[in-house]
Coordinates of C-alpha atoms in Angstrom, one line a residue:
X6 CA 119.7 91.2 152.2
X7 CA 121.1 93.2 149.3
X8 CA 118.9 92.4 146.3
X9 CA 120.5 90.4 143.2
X10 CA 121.0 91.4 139.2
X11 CA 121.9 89.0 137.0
X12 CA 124.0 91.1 134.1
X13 CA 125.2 89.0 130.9
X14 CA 125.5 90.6 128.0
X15 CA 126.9 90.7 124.3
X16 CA 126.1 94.3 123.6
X17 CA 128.0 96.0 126.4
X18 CA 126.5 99.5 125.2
X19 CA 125.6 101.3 128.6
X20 CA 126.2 98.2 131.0
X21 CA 128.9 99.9 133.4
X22 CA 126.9 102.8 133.9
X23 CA 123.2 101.1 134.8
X24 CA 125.7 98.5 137.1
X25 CA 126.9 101.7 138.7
X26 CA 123.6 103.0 139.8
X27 CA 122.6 99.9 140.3
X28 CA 125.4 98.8 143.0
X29 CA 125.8 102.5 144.0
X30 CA 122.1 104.0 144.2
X31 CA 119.9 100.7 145.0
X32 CA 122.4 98.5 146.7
X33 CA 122.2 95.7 144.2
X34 CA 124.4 93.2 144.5
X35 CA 126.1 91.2 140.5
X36 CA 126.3 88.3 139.3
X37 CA 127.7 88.3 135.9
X38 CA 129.4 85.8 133.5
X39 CA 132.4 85.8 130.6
X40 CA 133.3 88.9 129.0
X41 CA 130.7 91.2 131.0
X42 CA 132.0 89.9 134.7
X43 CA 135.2 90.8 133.3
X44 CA 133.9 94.5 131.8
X45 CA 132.8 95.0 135.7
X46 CA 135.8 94.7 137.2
X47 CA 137.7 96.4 135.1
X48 CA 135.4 99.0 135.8
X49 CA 136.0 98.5 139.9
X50 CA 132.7 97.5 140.0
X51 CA 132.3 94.0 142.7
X52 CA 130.9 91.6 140.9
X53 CA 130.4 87.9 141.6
X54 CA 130.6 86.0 138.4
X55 CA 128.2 82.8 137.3
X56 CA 130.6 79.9 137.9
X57 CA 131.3 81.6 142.0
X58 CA 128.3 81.8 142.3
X59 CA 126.6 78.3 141.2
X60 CA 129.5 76.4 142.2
X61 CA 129.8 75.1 138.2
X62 CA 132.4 76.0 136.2
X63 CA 131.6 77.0 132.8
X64 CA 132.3 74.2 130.6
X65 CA 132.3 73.1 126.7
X66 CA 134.4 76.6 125.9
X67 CA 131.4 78.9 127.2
X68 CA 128.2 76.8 125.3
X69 CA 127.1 76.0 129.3
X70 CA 127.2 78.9 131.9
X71 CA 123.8 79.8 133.0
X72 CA 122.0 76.4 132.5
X73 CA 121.9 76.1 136.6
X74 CA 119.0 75.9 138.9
X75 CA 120.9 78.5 141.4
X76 CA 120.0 81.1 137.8
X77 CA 116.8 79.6 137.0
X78 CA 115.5 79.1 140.1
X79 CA 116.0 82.7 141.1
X80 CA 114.6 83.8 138.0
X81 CA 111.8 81.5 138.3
X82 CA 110.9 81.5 141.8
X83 CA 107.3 82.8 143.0
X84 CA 107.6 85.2 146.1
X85 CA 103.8 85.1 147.2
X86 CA 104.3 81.2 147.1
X87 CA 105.6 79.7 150.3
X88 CA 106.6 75.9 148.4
X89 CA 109.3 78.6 146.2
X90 CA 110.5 80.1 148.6
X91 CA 111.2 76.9 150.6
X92 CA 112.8 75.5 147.3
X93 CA 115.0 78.5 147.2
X94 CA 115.9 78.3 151.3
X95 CA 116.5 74.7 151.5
X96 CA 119.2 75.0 148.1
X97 CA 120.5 77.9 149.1
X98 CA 119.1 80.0 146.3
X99 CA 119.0 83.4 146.2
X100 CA 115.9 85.2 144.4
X101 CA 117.0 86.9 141.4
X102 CA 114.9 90.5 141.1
X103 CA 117.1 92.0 137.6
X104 CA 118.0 90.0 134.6
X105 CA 119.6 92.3 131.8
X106 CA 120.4 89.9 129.2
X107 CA 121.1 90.8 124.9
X108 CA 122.0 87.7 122.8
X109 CA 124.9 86.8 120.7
X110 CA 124.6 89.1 116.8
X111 CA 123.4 86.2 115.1
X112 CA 121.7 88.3 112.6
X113 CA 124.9 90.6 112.4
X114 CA 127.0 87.2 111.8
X115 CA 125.0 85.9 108.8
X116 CA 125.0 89.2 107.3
X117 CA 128.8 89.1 106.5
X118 CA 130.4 88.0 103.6
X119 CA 131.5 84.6 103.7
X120 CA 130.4 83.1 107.0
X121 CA 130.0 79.1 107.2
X122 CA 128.0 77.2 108.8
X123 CA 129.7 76.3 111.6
X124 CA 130.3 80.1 112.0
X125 CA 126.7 81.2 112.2
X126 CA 125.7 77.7 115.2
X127 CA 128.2 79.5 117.6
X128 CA 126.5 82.5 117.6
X129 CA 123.3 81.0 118.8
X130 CA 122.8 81.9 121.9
X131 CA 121.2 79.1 124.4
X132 CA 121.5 80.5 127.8
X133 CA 120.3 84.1 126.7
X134 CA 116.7 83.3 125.3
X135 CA 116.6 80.9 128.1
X136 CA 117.0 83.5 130.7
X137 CA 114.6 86.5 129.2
X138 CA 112.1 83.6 128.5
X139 CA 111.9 82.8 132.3
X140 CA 112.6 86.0 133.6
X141 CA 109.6 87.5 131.4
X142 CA 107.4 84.9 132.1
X143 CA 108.3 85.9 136.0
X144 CA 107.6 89.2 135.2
X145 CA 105.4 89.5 138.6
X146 CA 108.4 89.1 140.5
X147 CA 111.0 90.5 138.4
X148 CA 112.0 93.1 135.9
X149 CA 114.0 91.8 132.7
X150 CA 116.1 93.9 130.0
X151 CA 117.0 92.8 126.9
X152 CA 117.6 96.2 125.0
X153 CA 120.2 98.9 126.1
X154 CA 117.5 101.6 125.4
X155 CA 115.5 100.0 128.6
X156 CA 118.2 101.0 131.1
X157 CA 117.6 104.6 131.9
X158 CA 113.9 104.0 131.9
X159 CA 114.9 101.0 134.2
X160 CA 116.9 103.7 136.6
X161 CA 114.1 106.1 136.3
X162 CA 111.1 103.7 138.0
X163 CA 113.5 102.8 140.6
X164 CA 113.7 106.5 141.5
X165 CA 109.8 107.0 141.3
X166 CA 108.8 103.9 143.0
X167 CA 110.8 103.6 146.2
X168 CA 113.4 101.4 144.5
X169 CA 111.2 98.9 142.7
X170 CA 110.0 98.5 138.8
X171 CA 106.4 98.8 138.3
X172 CA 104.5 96.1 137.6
X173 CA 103.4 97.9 134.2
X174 CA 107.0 98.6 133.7
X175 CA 107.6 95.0 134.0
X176 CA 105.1 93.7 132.0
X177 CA 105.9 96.0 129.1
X178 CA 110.1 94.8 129.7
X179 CA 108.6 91.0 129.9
X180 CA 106.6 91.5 125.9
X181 CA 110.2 93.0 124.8
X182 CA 111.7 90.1 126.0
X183 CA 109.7 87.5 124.2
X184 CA 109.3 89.9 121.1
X185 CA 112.9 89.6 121.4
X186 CA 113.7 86.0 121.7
X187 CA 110.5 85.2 118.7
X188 CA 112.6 87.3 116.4
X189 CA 116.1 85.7 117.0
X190 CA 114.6 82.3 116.8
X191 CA 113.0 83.3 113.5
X192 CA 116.3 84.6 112.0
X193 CA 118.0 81.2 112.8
X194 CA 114.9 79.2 111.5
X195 CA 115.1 81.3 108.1
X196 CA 119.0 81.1 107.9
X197 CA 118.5 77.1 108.5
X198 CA 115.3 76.5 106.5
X199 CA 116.3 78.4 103.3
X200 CA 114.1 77.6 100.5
X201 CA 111.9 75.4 102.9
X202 CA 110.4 77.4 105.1
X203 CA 110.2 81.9 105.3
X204 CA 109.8 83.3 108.4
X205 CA 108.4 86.6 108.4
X206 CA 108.7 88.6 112.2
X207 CA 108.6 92.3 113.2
X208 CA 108.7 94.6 116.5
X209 CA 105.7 96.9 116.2
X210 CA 107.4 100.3 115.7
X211 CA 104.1 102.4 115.9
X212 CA 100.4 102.3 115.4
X213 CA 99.6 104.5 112.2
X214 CA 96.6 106.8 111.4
X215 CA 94.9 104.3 109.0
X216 CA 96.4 102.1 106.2
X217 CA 95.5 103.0 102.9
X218 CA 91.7 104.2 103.3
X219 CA 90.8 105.8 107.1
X220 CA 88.4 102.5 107.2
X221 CA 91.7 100.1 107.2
X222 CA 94.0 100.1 110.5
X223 CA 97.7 100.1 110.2
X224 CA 100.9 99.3 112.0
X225 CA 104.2 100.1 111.4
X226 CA 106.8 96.8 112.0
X227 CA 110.4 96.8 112.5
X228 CA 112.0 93.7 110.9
X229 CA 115.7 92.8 112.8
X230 CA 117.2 94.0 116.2
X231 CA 118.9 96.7 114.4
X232 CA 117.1 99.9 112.9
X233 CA 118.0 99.9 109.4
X234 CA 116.1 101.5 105.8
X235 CA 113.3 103.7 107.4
X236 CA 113.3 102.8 111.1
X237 CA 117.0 104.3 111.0
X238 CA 115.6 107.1 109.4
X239 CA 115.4 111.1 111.0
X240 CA 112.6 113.0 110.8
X241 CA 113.4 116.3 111.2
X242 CA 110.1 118.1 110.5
X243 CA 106.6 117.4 110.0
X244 CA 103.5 115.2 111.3
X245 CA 103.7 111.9 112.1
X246 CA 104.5 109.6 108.7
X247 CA 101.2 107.4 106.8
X248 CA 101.0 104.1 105.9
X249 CA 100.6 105.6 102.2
X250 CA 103.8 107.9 102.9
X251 CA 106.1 105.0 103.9
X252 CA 104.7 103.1 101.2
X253 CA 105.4 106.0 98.2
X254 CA 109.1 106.8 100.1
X255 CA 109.6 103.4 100.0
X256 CA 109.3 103.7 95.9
X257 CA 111.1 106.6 95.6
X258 CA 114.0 105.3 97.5
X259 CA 114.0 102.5 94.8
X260 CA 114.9 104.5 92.3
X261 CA 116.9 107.2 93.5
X262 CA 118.8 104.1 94.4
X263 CA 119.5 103.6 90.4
X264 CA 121.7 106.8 90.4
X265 CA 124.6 107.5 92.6
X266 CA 127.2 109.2 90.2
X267 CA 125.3 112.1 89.3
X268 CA 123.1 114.5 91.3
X269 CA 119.3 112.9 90.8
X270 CA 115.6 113.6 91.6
X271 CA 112.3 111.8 91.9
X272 CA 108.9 112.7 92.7
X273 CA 106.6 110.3 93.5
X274 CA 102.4 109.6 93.5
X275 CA 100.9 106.4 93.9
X276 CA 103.8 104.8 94.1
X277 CA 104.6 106.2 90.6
X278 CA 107.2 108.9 89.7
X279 CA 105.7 111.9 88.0
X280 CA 109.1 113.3 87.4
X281 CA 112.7 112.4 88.0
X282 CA 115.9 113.8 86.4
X283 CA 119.5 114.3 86.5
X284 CA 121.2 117.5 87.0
X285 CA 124.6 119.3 87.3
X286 CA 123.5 120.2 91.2
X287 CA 120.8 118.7 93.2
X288 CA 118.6 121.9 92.8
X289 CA 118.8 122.1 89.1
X290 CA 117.9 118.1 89.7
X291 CA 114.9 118.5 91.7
X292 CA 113.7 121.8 89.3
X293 CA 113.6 119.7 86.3
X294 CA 111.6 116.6 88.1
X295 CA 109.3 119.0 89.4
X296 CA 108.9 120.5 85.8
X297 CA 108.1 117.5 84.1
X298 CA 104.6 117.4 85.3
X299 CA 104.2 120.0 88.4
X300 CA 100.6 119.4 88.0
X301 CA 101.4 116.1 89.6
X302 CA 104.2 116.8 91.6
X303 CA 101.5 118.6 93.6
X304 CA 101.6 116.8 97.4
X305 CA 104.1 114.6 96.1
X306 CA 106.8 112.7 97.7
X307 CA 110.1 113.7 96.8
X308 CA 113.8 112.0 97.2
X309 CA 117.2 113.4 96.6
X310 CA 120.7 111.1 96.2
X311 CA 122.3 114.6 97.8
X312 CA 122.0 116.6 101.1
X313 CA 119.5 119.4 100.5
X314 CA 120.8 122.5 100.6
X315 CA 119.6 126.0 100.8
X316 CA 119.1 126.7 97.1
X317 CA 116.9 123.1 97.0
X318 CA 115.1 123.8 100.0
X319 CA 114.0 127.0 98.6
X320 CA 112.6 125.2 95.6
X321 CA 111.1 122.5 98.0
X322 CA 108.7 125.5 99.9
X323 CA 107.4 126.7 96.5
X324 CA 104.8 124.5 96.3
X325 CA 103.0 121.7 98.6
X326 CA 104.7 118.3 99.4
X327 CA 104.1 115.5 101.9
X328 CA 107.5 114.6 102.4
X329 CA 111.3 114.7 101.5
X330 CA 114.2 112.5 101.9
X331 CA 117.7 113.2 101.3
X332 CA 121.0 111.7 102.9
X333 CA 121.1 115.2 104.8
X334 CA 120.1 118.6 105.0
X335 CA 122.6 121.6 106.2
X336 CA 121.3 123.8 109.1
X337 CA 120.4 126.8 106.5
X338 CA 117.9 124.7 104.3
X339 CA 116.8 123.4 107.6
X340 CA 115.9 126.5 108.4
X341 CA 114.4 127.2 105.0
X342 CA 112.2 124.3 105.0
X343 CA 110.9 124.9 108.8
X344 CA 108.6 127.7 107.3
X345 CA 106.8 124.7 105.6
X346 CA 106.2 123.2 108.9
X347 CA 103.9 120.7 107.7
X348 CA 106.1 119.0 105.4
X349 CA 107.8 115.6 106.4
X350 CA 111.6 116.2 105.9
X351 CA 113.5 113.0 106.5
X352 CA 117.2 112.4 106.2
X353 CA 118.7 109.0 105.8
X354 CA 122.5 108.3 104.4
X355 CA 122.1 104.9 103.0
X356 CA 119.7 105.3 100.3
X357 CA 120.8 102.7 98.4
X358 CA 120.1 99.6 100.3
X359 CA 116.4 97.9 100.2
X360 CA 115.3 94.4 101.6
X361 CA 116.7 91.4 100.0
X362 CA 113.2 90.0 99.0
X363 CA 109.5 91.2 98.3
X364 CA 106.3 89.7 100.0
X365 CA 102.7 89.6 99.0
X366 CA 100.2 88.4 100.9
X367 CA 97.4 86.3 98.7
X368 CA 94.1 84.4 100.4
X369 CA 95.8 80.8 102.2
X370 CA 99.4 82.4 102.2
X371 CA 101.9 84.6 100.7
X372 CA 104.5 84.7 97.9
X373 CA 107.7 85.8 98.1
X374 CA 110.2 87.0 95.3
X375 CA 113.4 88.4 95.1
X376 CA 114.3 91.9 94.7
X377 CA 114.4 93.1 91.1
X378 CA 117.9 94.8 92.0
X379 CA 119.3 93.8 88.7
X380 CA 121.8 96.2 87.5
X381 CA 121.4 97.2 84.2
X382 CA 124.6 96.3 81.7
X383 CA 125.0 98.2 78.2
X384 CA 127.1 96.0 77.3
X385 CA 124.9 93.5 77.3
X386 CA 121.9 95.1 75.5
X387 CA 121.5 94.2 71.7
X388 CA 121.4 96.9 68.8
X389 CA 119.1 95.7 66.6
X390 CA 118.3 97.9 64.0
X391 CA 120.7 99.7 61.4
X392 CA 121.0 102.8 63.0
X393 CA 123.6 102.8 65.7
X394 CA 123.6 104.7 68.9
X395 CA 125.7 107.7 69.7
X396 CA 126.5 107.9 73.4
X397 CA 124.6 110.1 74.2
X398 CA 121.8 108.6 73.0
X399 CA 122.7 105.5 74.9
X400 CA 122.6 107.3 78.2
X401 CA 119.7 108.7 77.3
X402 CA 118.3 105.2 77.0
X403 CA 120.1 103.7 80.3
X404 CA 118.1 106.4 82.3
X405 CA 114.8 105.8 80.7
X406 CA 114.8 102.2 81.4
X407 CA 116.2 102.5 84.8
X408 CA 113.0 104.8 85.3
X409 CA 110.7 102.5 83.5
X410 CA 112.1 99.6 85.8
X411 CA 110.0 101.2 89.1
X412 CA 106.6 102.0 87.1
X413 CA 103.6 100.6 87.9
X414 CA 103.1 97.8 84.1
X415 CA 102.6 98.3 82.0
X416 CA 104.8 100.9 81.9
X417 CA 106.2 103.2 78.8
X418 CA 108.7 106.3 80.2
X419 CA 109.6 109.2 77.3
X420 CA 112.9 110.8 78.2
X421 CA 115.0 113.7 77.1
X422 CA 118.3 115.4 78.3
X423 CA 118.2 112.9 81.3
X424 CA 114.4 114.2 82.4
X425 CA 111.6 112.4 82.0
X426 CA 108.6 114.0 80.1
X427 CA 106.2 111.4 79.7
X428 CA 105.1 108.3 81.8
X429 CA 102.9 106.2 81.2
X430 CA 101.9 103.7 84.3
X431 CA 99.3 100.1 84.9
X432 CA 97.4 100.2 81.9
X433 CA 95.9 97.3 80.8
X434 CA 97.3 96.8 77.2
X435 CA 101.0 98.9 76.4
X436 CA 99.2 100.9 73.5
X437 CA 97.3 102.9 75.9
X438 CA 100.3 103.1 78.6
X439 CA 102.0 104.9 75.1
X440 CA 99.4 106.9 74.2
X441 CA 99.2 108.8 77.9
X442 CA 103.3 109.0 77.8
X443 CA 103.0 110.8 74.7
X444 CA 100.1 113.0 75.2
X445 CA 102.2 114.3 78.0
X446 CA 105.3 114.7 76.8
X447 CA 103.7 116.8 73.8
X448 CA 105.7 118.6 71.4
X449 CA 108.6 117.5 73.5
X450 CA 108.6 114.3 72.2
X451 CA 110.6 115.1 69.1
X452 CA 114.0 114.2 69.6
X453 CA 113.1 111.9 72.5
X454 CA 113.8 107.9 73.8
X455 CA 111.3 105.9 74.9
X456 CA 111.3 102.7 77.3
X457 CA 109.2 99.8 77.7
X458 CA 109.2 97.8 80.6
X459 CA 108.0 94.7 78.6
X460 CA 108.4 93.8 74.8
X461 CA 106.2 95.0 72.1
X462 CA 103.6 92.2 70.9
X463 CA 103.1 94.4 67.5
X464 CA 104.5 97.4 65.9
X465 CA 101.5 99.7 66.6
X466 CA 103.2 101.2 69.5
X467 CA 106.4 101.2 67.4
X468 CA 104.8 103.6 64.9
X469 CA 102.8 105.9 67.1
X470 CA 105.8 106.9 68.9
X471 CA 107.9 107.3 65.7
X472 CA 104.7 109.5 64.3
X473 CA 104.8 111.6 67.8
X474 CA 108.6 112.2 67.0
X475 CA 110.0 109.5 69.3
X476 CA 113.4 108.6 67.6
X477 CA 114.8 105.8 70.3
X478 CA 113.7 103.1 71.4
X479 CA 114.6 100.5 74.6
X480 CA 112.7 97.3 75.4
X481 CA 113.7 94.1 76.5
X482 CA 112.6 92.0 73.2
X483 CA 111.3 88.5 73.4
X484 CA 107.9 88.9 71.7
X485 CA 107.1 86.3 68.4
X486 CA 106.6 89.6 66.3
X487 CA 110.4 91.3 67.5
X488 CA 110.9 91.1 63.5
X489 CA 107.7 93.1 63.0
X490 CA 109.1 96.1 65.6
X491 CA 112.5 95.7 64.3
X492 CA 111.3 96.0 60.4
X493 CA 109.2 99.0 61.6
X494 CA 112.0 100.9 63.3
X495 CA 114.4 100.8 60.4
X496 CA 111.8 101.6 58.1
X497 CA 110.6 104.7 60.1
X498 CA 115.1 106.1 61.2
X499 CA 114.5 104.7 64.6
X500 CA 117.0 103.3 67.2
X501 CA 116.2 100.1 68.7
X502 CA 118.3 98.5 71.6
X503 CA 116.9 95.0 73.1
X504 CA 117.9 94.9 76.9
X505 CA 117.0 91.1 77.3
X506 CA 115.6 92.0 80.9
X507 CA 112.3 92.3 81.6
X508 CA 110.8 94.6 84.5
X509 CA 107.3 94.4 85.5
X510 CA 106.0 95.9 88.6
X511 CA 102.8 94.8 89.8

């Protein structure tokens, strides 16, 4: 007897072709149900579909199809146990030896704008997670397919072995399948639960080197069904990615994010940027971050908001990096930058989107937080001394505190001409977070706006930064002493704008 496959899918990516080789290579026979069946034969491929098969129509518009014992028991059934196989004899059950089963896009359906309640139930699938639970569970017996990617592998151990799946192969499909079916039930506990409950899941992508230290091991989790933010990244050149890399590209695709109108550059360390800028082309972008502080932009992570092209990649090789990111890179910087074989080169075209929230693991639990994705609004910021901003000075200020926003508090950034020139990152008290901005910056502080990620609690700060030269000011206010900043500032010509946003990073 022909052997069985049970094909019922809602990602129809690559079914006809693995049902051809299936039918027309190995002699399978298909069952199928709804809108794959359907898919079949419109491809002229004979297939038997779900209801024919068990005798039970599908009823309550689709919710029941493959609740039947003639599915489960052929899933289920033990062939090295003589009680199953009577079971399946005696209710004339065939044994089942392929399920290749994907569930309804729940996750995609909650993600759009708009969708009720109702909405998101009916795409919780029932009969799917039913059938890769049992089929993996019978992974002895059986092979099970959840994930489009499978199916050539699928096709290829059939050709190696004879016509049958490995038992390793099988095994492997069976952890897919209830990786799979864990992280669709989390998503719908999450949606339901809201505030009540979080539920955290992931498909290990890869094992990494070591984690921070080489004494600390690391792994590298997917979060969703679909690749998205660096799992839907290319690599295009360069060893294998670090748990500190992904970590410090994570940070600099933060705040690369902040600019999309004008051609922008970061360079990262320690989560930290050493230098990021805005140019008139992404070059004269990236030459200006790195000359901020090239000291640090030493082995530095960099990220572009525009494709790399030849003119920036030949700025990239002139000195040592670990990696680089960019929407894309043409085929003559590739070219340029494959002489720095080494260095990680990474495209990916959405730069711009990050997770929703941020988790922290503490001793007994976790906390999590929402994104601080805030956009900052001029409008809305408060001029509070007599000396009113030009606007140039004002964007001058905007970019300062969208920098300031992604360093390590407390944090103090010193700006000029859209390039930052001082930053000063995690110190313990703000004075000392101003006094290493400005001893980098220099001389170049003359002229210069400052940002603070959190309010002033005295004018100290105010008048060292006024002494070094520093003539603007950005902070979000809120302190008992704002008078004391405020008198200081008009006494000493200074600008000072009051954001009423706060931005810690810890």
């Amino acid at each position: 007897m022909a052997r069985l496959a049970l094909l019922s899918v809602s990602n129809k990516t690559g079914i006809i072709d693995l049902a051809r080789s299936l039918v027309e290579e190995f002699d399978f026979d298909l069952i199928s149900s709804g809108g794959t069946a359907q898919a079949l034969k419109d491809a002229g491929l004979p297939v038997t579909k779900v209801a024919d098969y068990t005798g039970s129509p599908e009823i309550l518009g689709g919710r029941v199809k493959t609740l039947h014992p003639r599915i489960h028991g052929g899933i289920l059934a033990r062939r090295d146990v003589p009680e199953d196989i009577t079971d399946l004899e005696n209710n004339q059950i065939r044994p089942i030896d392929l399920v290749v089963v994907n569930l309804y896009p729940f996750e995609e359906t909650i993600a759009k704008p708009g969708v009720t309640l109702a909405e998101a139930v009916e795409q919780i699938d029932i009969g799917g997670p039913a059938m890769l639970r049992a089929s993996s569970k019978n992974f002895a017996h059986l092979a099970v397919l959840c994930d489009p990617a499978q199916y050539d592998e699928y096709l290829q151990e059939l050709r190696q072995n004879n016509g049958e799946a490995s038992l390793e192969f099988r095994q492997k499909a069976a952890l897919k399948g209830f990786s799979h079916t864990a992280s669709y039930d989390q998503a719908i506990a999450s949606y339901l639960a809201e505030a009540q409950q979080y539920n955290l899941s992931g498909t290990q992508l890869q094992s990494l080197r070591y984690g921070e230290n080489p004494h600390q091991p690391a792994t590298w989790y997917q979060t969703g069904t679909t690749p998205t933010g660096w799992t839907a990244a290319t690599k295009l050149q360069g060893k294998e990615l670090s748990y500190n890399n992904l970590v410090d590209l994570e940070a600099a695709r933060r705040i690369i994010a902040e600019f999309t109108d004008t051609p922008a550059a970061t360079i990262i360390k320690h989560t930290n940027p050493c230098g990021t800028a805005l140019g008139s082309t992404i070059s004269e972008a990236y030459q200006k971050a790195f000359n901020a502080d090239s000291t640090s932009a030493f082995g530095g992570i960099v990220a572009l908001n525009r494709p790399i092209d030849a003119a920036t990649a030949s700025e990239l090789t002139k000195t040592f990096l670990e990696c680089v990111v960019a929407p894309s890179c043409d085929a003559e910087a590739q070219e340029i930058l494959a002489k720095k074989s080494n260095v990680r080169v990474l495209t990916l075209a959405d730069l711009s989107s990050g997770p929703k929230d941020t988790v922290k693991a503490i001793a007994g639990g976790f906390l999590v937080q929402t994104a601080d994705d805030i956009v900052a609004d001029t409008s809305q910021w408060q001029i509070v001394t007599q000396r009113q901003p030009t606007d140039s000075e004002l964007a001058e200020l905007l970019f300062a505190w969208k920098v300031c926003k992604h360093v390590k508090s407390n944090a103090i950034v010193i700006t000029s001409d859209r390039t930052t020139l001082g930053v000063g990152a995690g110190q313990m008290n703000r004075v000392g977070s101003v006094k290493i901005a400005l001893e980098q910056a220099g001389e170049k502080a003359k002229g210069a706006a400052l940002a603070s990620d959190g309010f002033f609690p005295f004018d100290d700060s105010v008048k060292t930064a006024a002494a070094a030269g520093i003539t603007a000011i950005v902070q979000p206010g809120g302190s008992l002493r704002d008078k004391d900043s405020i008198k200081a500032a008009n006494e000493l010509g200074l600008l000072m704008v009051l954001t009423g946003v706060r931005h810690f990073l810890h």
